[in-house]
């Protein structure tokens, strides 16, 4: 018997971190920014004229694209925007990895990559990181249909550095190489200056972490105009009005406030460095993080046990039940107060266990 059930596309979805709406929970599980977005975001929302919502938004999001172009000293033609970098990355998978050759990415990286590859029927091969979670450029020299690497890597927090990544881009002129820089503003080096030199390089960033706008969903890609044009074409063959009017305004206002951005970034980085010191004192090991999270294992106790103890105490971190990393916790950087509360709890807990 043939039925409608045979026509359903079956997929294995990405599982996002929990979003419990509990007021006094210390939420350190999805790498959000603990501070509010730039003050202008609130002014715009308060003064917003709802009347204009009868009109469709600008499909090219020109206001936002131009604000991003100004901030990064680019031309409008070098910028694509989407509804979070998840949207930008999904569009990029559809646009650039349309090949029978395998897409390459590190075996430990953003777990959405496998999901998109499967959803869009893209063959892929995961390249193992070494025992210290480091990338080796020569591993990406084989035949491939594209490459995607998060830098700094997630969930390890490691910055591979420009040299290694540039070698990969240079060795693969026939494939698009995407560098997913979701966390770059917290202290890593961006490859953006290289887009003029390499026409196969696409740099993707987001407003969700460093600009504290995860709730608005804004991501963007920067690259040479031919790549950017191809992205808009695929987006426009899918849904032309993905980003709403309010979000376009909020994004533009947010990126224009450079001073707030820098102050708020410095606070997160200072809390991270303090937390590193304290975690080390408590017997945790972790690669040096250039992000707004720390990926740590304890010298004695299994990660899953600490995860549950923290959760019971109202502190939510992320644990991945995946090979090679299931003894690690990914701890997002919150406010100083939140980090102090977490360390105080761990201090007591580890003394008794
Ligand atoms: N890339 C990486 C490496 C991430 O960790 C995330 C956050 N989950 C994203 C992209 C997507 O972020 P967003 O869609 O909020 O921009």
Short mmCIF file of C-alpha atoms and ligand atoms in Angstrom, two decimals:
data_model
loop_
_atom_site.label_atom_id
_atom_site.label_comp_id
_atom_site.label_asym_id
_atom_site.label_seq_id
_atom_site.Cartn_x
_atom_site.Cartn_y
_atom_site.Cartn_z
CA UNK A 1 0.00 0.00 0.00
CA UNK A 2 1.25 3.45 -0.95
CA UNK A 3 0.19 6.40 1.18
CA UNK A 4 1.03 9.97 2.11
CA UNK A 5 3.42 8.71 4.75
CA UNK A 6 5.73 7.55 1.97
CA UNK A 7 6.00 11.15 0.78
CA UNK A 8 7.24 12.57 4.05
CA UNK A 9 10.84 13.68 4.16
CA UNK A 10 12.32 12.07 7.25
CA UNK A 11 15.14 14.00 8.89
CA UNK A 12 17.14 13.85 12.09
CA UNK A 13 16.84 17.36 13.54
CA UNK A 14 19.43 19.39 15.43
CA UNK A 15 18.69 19.50 19.15
CA UNK A 16 19.15 23.03 20.51
CA UNK A 17 20.07 23.70 24.15
CA UNK A 18 17.13 23.98 26.56
CA UNK A 19 15.44 27.37 26.93
CA UNK A 20 13.65 27.13 30.28
CA UNK A 21 11.89 30.38 31.20
CA UNK A 22 12.77 30.12 34.88
CA UNK A 23 13.55 33.52 36.35
CA UNK A 24 16.24 32.64 38.87
CA UNK A 25 17.97 29.93 36.85
CA UNK A 26 21.62 30.64 35.98
CA UNK A 27 21.53 29.89 32.28
CA UNK A 28 24.98 29.05 30.91
CA UNK A 29 24.01 26.49 28.27
CA UNK A 30 23.56 28.25 24.91
CA UNK A 31 26.39 30.81 24.77
CA UNK A 32 24.09 33.79 24.94
CA UNK A 33 25.37 37.17 26.05
CA UNK A 34 24.36 37.89 29.67
CA UNK A 35 24.03 41.65 28.98
CA UNK A 36 21.25 43.48 27.14
CA UNK A 37 21.75 44.61 23.52
CA UNK A 38 22.82 48.20 22.70
CA UNK A 39 20.51 50.81 24.30
CA UNK A 40 19.24 51.98 20.88
CA UNK A 41 17.55 48.58 20.48
CA UNK A 42 15.22 49.40 23.36
CA UNK A 43 14.56 52.96 22.11
CA UNK A 44 13.52 51.61 18.72
CA UNK A 45 11.22 49.01 20.22
CA UNK A 46 9.57 51.58 22.51
CA UNK A 47 9.00 54.07 19.73
CA UNK A 48 8.12 51.56 17.02
CA UNK A 49 5.30 52.58 14.70
CA UNK A 50 3.23 49.39 14.36
CA UNK A 51 1.33 50.91 11.44
CA UNK A 52 4.17 50.15 9.01
CA UNK A 53 3.81 46.42 9.65
CA UNK A 54 1.10 46.29 6.97
CA UNK A 55 3.93 46.48 4.41
CA UNK A 56 6.38 43.72 3.54
CA UNK A 57 9.93 44.31 4.71
CA UNK A 58 12.74 45.29 2.33
CA UNK A 59 13.73 41.87 0.89
CA UNK A 60 17.36 43.03 0.53
CA UNK A 61 17.51 44.37 4.11
CA UNK A 62 19.44 47.36 2.71
CA UNK A 63 19.49 49.34 5.95
CA UNK A 64 21.12 46.47 7.82
CA UNK A 65 23.39 45.39 4.96
CA UNK A 66 24.71 48.95 4.64
CA UNK A 67 25.28 49.26 8.38
CA UNK A 68 27.29 46.01 8.36
CA UNK A 69 29.22 47.11 5.25
CA UNK A 70 30.13 50.43 6.95
CA UNK A 71 31.27 48.67 10.14
CA UNK A 72 33.56 46.25 8.28
CA UNK A 73 34.63 48.62 5.52
CA UNK A 74 33.02 46.58 2.74
CA UNK A 75 30.80 47.26 -0.23
CA UNK A 76 27.10 46.41 -0.07
CA UNK A 77 27.69 43.67 -2.67
CA UNK A 78 30.00 41.86 -0.25
CA UNK A 79 27.38 41.34 2.49
CA UNK A 80 24.51 38.84 2.83
CA UNK A 81 22.16 38.76 5.83
CA UNK A 82 19.91 36.05 7.19
CA UNK A 83 17.74 35.09 10.12
CA UNK A 84 20.55 34.10 12.47
CA UNK A 85 23.76 32.57 11.21
CA UNK A 86 21.95 29.22 11.26
CA UNK A 87 19.87 30.57 8.36
CA UNK A 88 22.96 32.00 6.63
CA UNK A 89 24.76 28.67 7.01
CA UNK A 90 21.79 26.61 5.83
CA UNK A 91 21.54 28.85 2.73
CA UNK A 92 25.29 28.49 2.22
CA UNK A 93 25.09 24.69 2.37
CA UNK A 94 22.36 24.78 -0.29
CA UNK A 95 24.26 27.29 -2.41
CA UNK A 96 27.90 26.22 -2.30
CA UNK A 97 28.02 22.51 -1.50
CA UNK A 98 25.95 21.29 -4.43
CA UNK A 99 28.46 18.60 -5.36
CA UNK A 100 29.00 14.85 -5.43
CA UNK A 101 32.32 15.29 -3.71
CA UNK A 102 32.27 15.26 0.09
CA UNK A 103 31.99 18.35 2.22
CA UNK A 104 34.75 18.38 4.86
CA UNK A 105 34.51 19.60 8.44
CA UNK A 106 36.17 18.75 11.77
CA UNK A 107 34.74 15.74 13.63
CA UNK A 108 34.27 17.91 16.68
CA UNK A 109 32.54 21.10 15.58
CA UNK A 110 29.10 22.66 15.40
CA UNK A 111 26.68 19.72 15.44
CA UNK A 112 24.29 21.41 13.02
CA UNK A 113 26.69 20.77 10.11
CA UNK A 114 25.86 17.04 9.91
CA UNK A 115 22.16 17.86 10.08
CA UNK A 116 22.24 20.32 7.16
CA UNK A 117 24.39 17.95 5.10
CA UNK A 118 21.84 15.18 5.64
CA UNK A 119 18.86 17.44 5.04
CA UNK A 120 20.27 18.68 1.72
CA UNK A 121 21.70 15.30 0.69
CA UNK A 122 25.27 16.58 0.67
CA UNK A 123 27.92 13.86 1.02
CA UNK A 124 30.32 14.69 3.85
CA UNK A 125 33.41 13.50 5.64
CA UNK A 126 34.39 14.47 9.15
CA UNK A 127 38.10 15.13 9.62
CA UNK A 128 39.37 14.11 13.07
CA UNK A 129 40.94 16.80 15.24
CA UNK A 130 44.07 15.65 17.08
CA UNK A 131 44.08 14.63 20.76
CA UNK A 132 44.36 18.28 21.77
CA UNK A 133 41.37 19.21 19.57
CA UNK A 134 43.71 20.98 17.12
CA UNK A 135 43.15 21.25 13.35
CA UNK A 136 45.87 20.17 10.91
CA UNK A 137 45.75 21.93 7.54
CA UNK A 138 47.16 19.01 5.57
CA UNK A 139 44.11 16.91 6.52
CA UNK A 140 42.01 19.15 4.27
CA UNK A 141 44.07 18.65 1.11
CA UNK A 142 42.04 15.81 -0.42
CA UNK A 143 39.38 16.10 -3.10
CA UNK A 144 36.26 17.72 -1.71
CA UNK A 145 33.08 19.62 -2.56
CA UNK A 146 33.63 22.34 0.04
CA UNK A 147 34.93 22.94 3.56
CA UNK A 148 33.37 24.47 6.67
CA UNK A 149 35.28 25.21 9.86
CA UNK A 150 34.13 27.15 12.91
CA UNK A 151 36.81 29.48 14.19
CA UNK A 152 37.13 29.69 17.11
CA UNK A 153 35.87 26.13 17.10
CA UNK A 154 32.71 25.18 18.90
CA UNK A 155 32.44 23.57 21.37
CA UNK A 156 36.20 23.55 22.10
CA UNK A 157 36.74 27.35 22.08
CA UNK A 158 40.12 27.01 20.32
CA UNK A 159 41.33 29.63 17.81
CA UNK A 160 43.20 27.80 15.02
CA UNK A 161 44.93 31.03 13.97
CA UNK A 162 45.10 32.67 10.57
CA UNK A 163 48.04 30.72 9.18
CA UNK A 164 46.52 27.23 9.39
CA UNK A 165 43.18 28.36 8.00
CA UNK A 166 44.76 30.36 5.20
CA UNK A 167 46.71 27.26 4.16
CA UNK A 168 43.44 25.35 3.85
CA UNK A 169 41.81 28.14 1.80
CA UNK A 170 44.88 28.41 -0.47
CA UNK A 171 45.10 24.65 -1.01
CA UNK A 172 41.44 24.44 -2.11
CA UNK A 173 40.87 27.07 -4.82
CA UNK A 174 38.19 24.89 -6.40
CA UNK A 175 35.99 24.67 -3.33
CA UNK A 176 34.19 27.26 -1.24
CA UNK A 177 35.67 27.43 2.26
CA UNK A 178 33.35 28.80 4.94
CA UNK A 179 34.79 30.05 8.20
CA UNK A 180 32.01 30.19 10.79
CA UNK A 181 33.11 33.03 13.08
CA UNK A 182 30.16 32.97 15.50
CA UNK A 183 32.51 33.65 18.44
CA UNK A 184 35.35 35.58 16.83
CA UNK A 185 34.68 38.91 18.58
CA UNK A 186 35.62 37.47 21.97
CA UNK A 187 39.31 37.50 21.14
CA UNK A 188 40.19 35.50 18.02
CA UNK A 189 41.51 36.79 14.70
CA UNK A 190 38.93 37.18 11.92
CA UNK A 191 39.76 36.03 8.40
CA UNK A 192 37.66 38.85 6.95
CA UNK A 193 40.71 40.74 5.59
CA UNK A 194 41.41 37.70 3.37
CA UNK A 195 38.19 37.87 1.32
CA UNK A 196 39.89 40.19 -1.18
CA UNK A 197 42.69 37.71 -1.70
CA UNK A 198 40.63 34.49 -1.91
CA UNK A 199 37.46 34.41 -3.98
CA UNK A 200 36.53 31.03 -2.45
CA UNK A 201 36.38 32.35 1.13
CA UNK A 202 33.09 33.11 2.88
CA UNK A 203 33.18 34.49 6.44
CA UNK A 204 29.99 34.05 8.48
CA UNK A 205 29.23 35.92 11.72
CA UNK A 206 26.25 36.53 14.00
CA UNK A 207 24.60 39.15 16.23
CA UNK A 208 23.56 36.41 18.68
CA UNK A 209 26.67 36.29 20.84
CA UNK A 210 28.88 39.40 20.86
CA UNK A 211 25.99 41.77 20.03
CA UNK A 212 23.57 40.22 22.54
CA UNK A 213 20.74 39.82 20.01
CA UNK A 214 20.11 36.05 19.97
CA UNK A 215 16.39 36.73 20.33
CA UNK A 216 16.23 38.82 17.15
CA UNK A 217 17.93 36.28 14.87
CA UNK A 218 20.51 38.11 12.74
CA UNK A 219 23.46 36.50 10.97
CA UNK A 220 25.56 37.65 8.04
CA UNK A 221 28.07 36.45 5.48
CA UNK A 222 30.92 38.41 3.90
CA UNK A 223 32.71 37.42 0.73
CA UNK A 224 33.29 38.40 -2.86
CA UNK A 225 30.22 39.70 -4.77
CA UNK A 226 29.82 36.52 -6.82
CA UNK A 227 29.42 34.37 -3.71
CA UNK A 228 27.08 36.91 -2.13
CA UNK A 229 24.94 37.17 -5.30
CA UNK A 230 24.60 33.38 -5.38
CA UNK A 231 23.41 33.38 -1.77
CA UNK A 232 20.73 36.03 -2.43
CA UNK A 233 19.57 34.08 -5.49
CA UNK A 234 19.10 30.88 -3.50
CA UNK A 235 17.44 32.79 -0.64
CA UNK A 236 15.08 34.43 -3.13
CA UNK A 237 14.16 31.08 -4.63
CA UNK A 238 13.09 29.95 -1.18
CA UNK A 239 11.50 32.90 0.68
CA UNK A 240 12.22 36.56 -0.11
CA UNK A 241 10.94 38.05 3.14
CA UNK A 242 12.81 36.14 5.81
CA UNK A 243 13.90 39.10 7.92
CA UNK A 244 11.14 41.29 9.34
CA UNK A 245 11.06 45.10 9.44
CA UNK A 246 11.72 45.43 13.17
CA UNK A 247 14.75 43.14 13.12
CA UNK A 248 16.36 45.05 10.24
CA UNK A 249 16.14 48.29 12.27
CA UNK A 250 17.34 46.72 15.51
CA UNK A 251 20.33 45.15 13.78
CA UNK A 252 21.39 48.40 12.10
CA UNK A 253 21.09 50.37 15.36
CA UNK A 254 23.00 47.73 17.29
CA UNK A 255 25.98 47.59 14.95
CA UNK A 256 26.26 51.38 14.94
CA UNK A 257 26.98 51.51 18.69
CA UNK A 258 30.64 50.53 18.65
CA UNK A 259 31.37 51.92 22.10
CA UNK A 260 28.73 49.82 23.84
CA UNK A 261 29.91 46.78 21.86
CA UNK A 262 33.50 47.16 23.05
CA UNK A 263 32.62 47.82 26.70
CA UNK A 264 30.25 44.87 26.90
CA UNK A 265 32.75 42.56 25.13
CA UNK A 266 35.49 43.53 27.57
CA UNK A 267 33.23 42.61 30.48
CA UNK A 268 32.55 39.13 29.09
CA UNK A 269 36.25 38.57 28.38
CA UNK A 270 37.22 39.68 31.91
CA UNK A 271 34.64 37.30 33.44
CA UNK A 272 35.96 34.49 31.24
CA UNK A 273 39.54 35.01 32.35
CA UNK A 274 38.48 35.07 36.02
CA UNK A 275 36.43 31.89 35.52
CA UNK A 276 39.39 30.13 33.86
CA UNK A 277 41.55 30.85 36.88
CA UNK A 278 38.93 29.56 39.30
CA UNK A 279 38.12 26.43 37.29
CA UNK A 280 41.83 25.59 37.15
CA UNK A 281 42.05 25.94 40.91
CA UNK A 282 39.15 23.47 41.24
CA UNK A 283 40.86 20.79 39.13
CA UNK A 284 39.29 21.43 35.74
CA UNK A 285 41.22 21.10 32.47
CA UNK A 286 40.26 22.97 29.31
CA UNK A 287 41.70 24.23 26.04
CA UNK A 288 42.39 27.96 26.09
CA UNK A 289 39.09 29.59 25.11
CA UNK A 290 38.85 32.59 22.80
CA UNK A 291 35.05 32.55 23.01
CA UNK A 292 32.27 33.27 25.49
CA UNK A 293 32.34 29.70 26.80
CA UNK A 294 34.79 27.28 28.39
CA UNK A 295 34.93 23.60 27.44
CA UNK A 296 36.12 21.81 30.56
CA UNK A 297 36.58 18.38 32.10
CA UNK A 298 37.31 17.62 35.71
CA UNK A 299 40.39 15.70 36.85
CA UNK A 300 38.30 13.35 39.00
CA UNK A 301 34.54 13.55 38.51
CA UNK A 302 32.63 12.58 35.35
CA UNK A 303 31.13 15.54 33.47
CA UNK A 304 27.63 14.12 33.51
CA UNK A 305 27.66 13.94 37.31
CA UNK A 306 28.72 17.59 37.63
CA UNK A 307 26.15 18.53 34.99
CA UNK A 308 23.30 17.04 37.05
CA UNK A 309 24.58 18.51 40.32
CA UNK A 310 24.74 21.98 38.73
CA UNK A 311 21.28 21.58 37.24
CA UNK A 312 19.84 20.57 40.60
CA UNK A 313 21.35 23.78 41.99
CA UNK A 314 19.66 25.84 39.25
CA UNK A 315 22.77 26.26 37.10
CA UNK A 316 22.33 25.05 33.53
CA UNK A 317 25.40 24.23 31.40
CA UNK A 318 25.68 22.08 28.25
CA UNK A 319 26.74 18.45 28.07
CA UNK A 320 27.08 16.63 24.73
CA UNK A 321 26.58 12.86 24.84
CA UNK A 322 28.90 12.45 21.84
CA UNK A 323 32.05 10.38 21.26
CA UNK A 324 35.33 11.99 22.46
CA UNK A 325 33.60 14.89 24.25
CA UNK A 326 31.14 13.25 26.63
CA UNK A 327 33.39 13.95 29.60
CA UNK A 328 33.32 17.72 28.98
CA UNK A 329 30.98 20.50 30.01
CA UNK A 330 30.51 23.60 27.90
CA UNK A 331 30.02 26.51 30.27
CA UNK A 332 28.86 29.82 28.78
CA UNK A 333 30.18 33.02 30.34
CA UNK A 334 27.48 34.87 32.27
CA UNK A 335 27.70 37.95 34.48
CA UNK A 336 30.38 38.16 37.18
CA UNK A 337 27.73 37.40 39.78
CA UNK A 338 26.57 34.28 37.91
CA UNK A 339 30.14 33.01 37.49
CA UNK A 340 30.87 33.62 41.18
CA UNK A 341 27.71 31.72 42.16
CA UNK A 342 28.72 28.81 39.94
CA UNK A 343 32.26 28.68 41.32
CA UNK A 344 30.97 28.89 44.90
CA UNK A 345 28.67 25.93 44.26
CA UNK A 346 31.46 23.89 42.61
CA UNK A 347 33.82 24.71 45.48
CA UNK A 348 31.41 23.15 47.99
CA UNK A 349 30.33 20.29 45.76
CA UNK A 350 33.86 19.19 44.89
CA UNK A 351 34.91 19.33 48.55
CA UNK A 352 32.21 16.73 49.38
CA UNK A 353 32.54 14.41 46.38
N1 LIG B 1 27.75 28.67 14.44
C1 LIG B 1 28.17 28.21 15.62
C2 LIG B 1 29.53 27.62 15.70
C3 LIG B 1 27.34 28.27 16.75
O1 LIG B 1 27.75 27.79 17.92
C4 LIG B 1 26.06 28.86 16.63
C5 LIG B 1 25.16 28.98 17.85
N2 LIG B 1 24.40 27.86 18.12
C6 LIG B 1 25.64 29.30 15.37
C7 LIG B 1 26.52 29.21 14.30
C8 LIG B 1 24.27 29.85 15.12
O2 LIG B 1 23.98 31.00 15.80
P1 LIG B 1 22.82 31.96 15.36
O3 LIG B 1 21.88 31.22 14.44
O4 LIG B 1 22.14 32.37 16.63
O5 LIG B 1 23.47 33.12 14.66
#
